[in-house]
GROMACS .gro file of C-alpha atoms in nm:
model
   74
    1MET     CA    1   1.912 -12.708   3.205
    2THR     CA    2   1.974 -12.343   3.276
    3GLY     CA    3   1.655 -12.324   3.478
    4VAL     CA    4   1.776 -12.596   3.713
    5ASP     CA    5   2.117 -12.435   3.750
    6SER     CA    6   1.958 -12.098   3.811
    7ALA     CA    7   1.727 -12.236   4.082
    8ALA     CA    8   2.015 -12.415   4.252
    9ARG     CA    9   2.223 -12.098   4.238
   10ASP     CA   10   1.936 -11.897   4.389
   11ARG     CA   11   1.899 -12.147   4.674
   12ALA     CA   12   2.273 -12.140   4.739
   13GLU     CA   13   2.275 -11.759   4.744
   14THR     CA   14   1.977 -11.759   4.980
   15ARG     CA   15   2.154 -12.002   5.214
   16ALA     CA   16   2.471 -11.793   5.203
   17ALA     CA   17   2.280 -11.473   5.273
   18ARG     CA   18   2.100 -11.638   5.566
   19ALA     CA   19   2.432 -11.764   5.703
   20ARG     CA   20   2.582 -11.413   5.679
   21MET     CA   21   2.283 -11.264   5.860
   22GLN     CA   22   2.302 -11.525   6.136
   23ALA     CA   23   2.676 -11.467   6.174
   24ALA     CA   24   2.620 -11.092   6.204
   25ALA     CA   25   2.343 -11.145   6.461
   26ALA     CA   26   2.567 -11.378   6.660
   27ALA     CA   27   2.851 -11.125   6.654
   28ASP     CA   28   2.612 -10.855   6.781
   29ALA     CA   29   2.490 -11.084   7.059
   30TRP     CA   30   2.846 -11.164   7.170
   31SER     CA   31   2.931 -10.795   7.161
   32ASP     CA   32   2.631 -10.714   7.381
   33LEU     CA   33   2.725 -10.993   7.621
   34ASP     CA   34   3.084 -10.870   7.645
   35LYS     CA   35   2.962 -10.516   7.710
   36ALA     CA   36   2.727 -10.634   7.986
   37ASN     CA   37   3.001 -10.844   8.147
   38ARG     CA   38   3.247 -10.553   8.135
   39HIS     CA   39   2.986 -10.322   8.293
   40ARG     CA   40   2.916 -10.579   8.567
   41ASP     CA   41   3.287 -10.622   8.643
   42GLU     CA   42   3.345 -10.246   8.660
   43ASN     CA   43   3.048 -10.202   8.891
   44MET     CA   44   3.165 -10.485   9.118
   45ALA     CA   45   3.513 -10.331   9.138
   46ARG     CA   46   3.368  -9.990   9.223
   47LEU     CA   47   3.144 -10.134   9.495
   48LYS     CA   48   3.430 -10.340   9.640
   49ALA     CA   49   3.651 -10.031   9.658
   50MET     CA   50   3.374  -9.840   9.836
   51ARG     CA   51   3.323 -10.128  10.081
   52LEU     CA   52   3.694 -10.149  10.158
   53VAL     CA   53   3.714  -9.774  10.224
   54LYS     CA   54   3.410  -9.794  10.453
   55GLU     CA   55   3.552 -10.093  10.644
   56ALA     CA   56   3.887  -9.918  10.685
   57ALA     CA   57   3.715  -9.606  10.818
   58GLU     CA   58   3.509  -9.813  11.062
   59ALA     CA   59   3.819  -9.999  11.182
   60GLU     CA   60   4.005  -9.670  11.232
   61ALA     CA   61   3.710  -9.525  11.424
   62ALA     CA   62   3.698  -9.835  11.645
   63ARG     CA   63   4.069  -9.803  11.722
   64ALA     CA   64   4.036  -9.431  11.801
   65ALA     CA   65   3.732  -9.469  12.025
   66PRO     CA   66   3.794  -9.509  12.397
   67PRO     CA   67   3.743  -9.860  12.531
   68PRO     CA   68   3.395  -9.929  12.662
   69ARG     CA   69   3.348  -9.888  13.036
   70LYS     CA   70   3.282 -10.196  13.239
   71ALA     CA   71   2.948 -10.216  13.412
   72ARG     CA   72   2.966 -10.180  13.788
   73LYS     CA   73   2.843 -10.462  13.999
   74ARG     CA   74   2.613 -10.388  14.289
   0.00000   0.00000   0.00000
């Protein structure tokens, strides 16, 4: 009987070890995904800030520029 118990115990330990490895791999995958999402969000915020500064500068330049001259009719 000890042989049967030993084999069952070995299978249970193998299943448990596999489950621990899969859980660790899943945690690593989620960590990588979170890191990529954080990087994407930071990059989007940086680009948005740059775009807003550029648009503000263009709007200020348009306000400061003299109005366009009307074309003369012949």
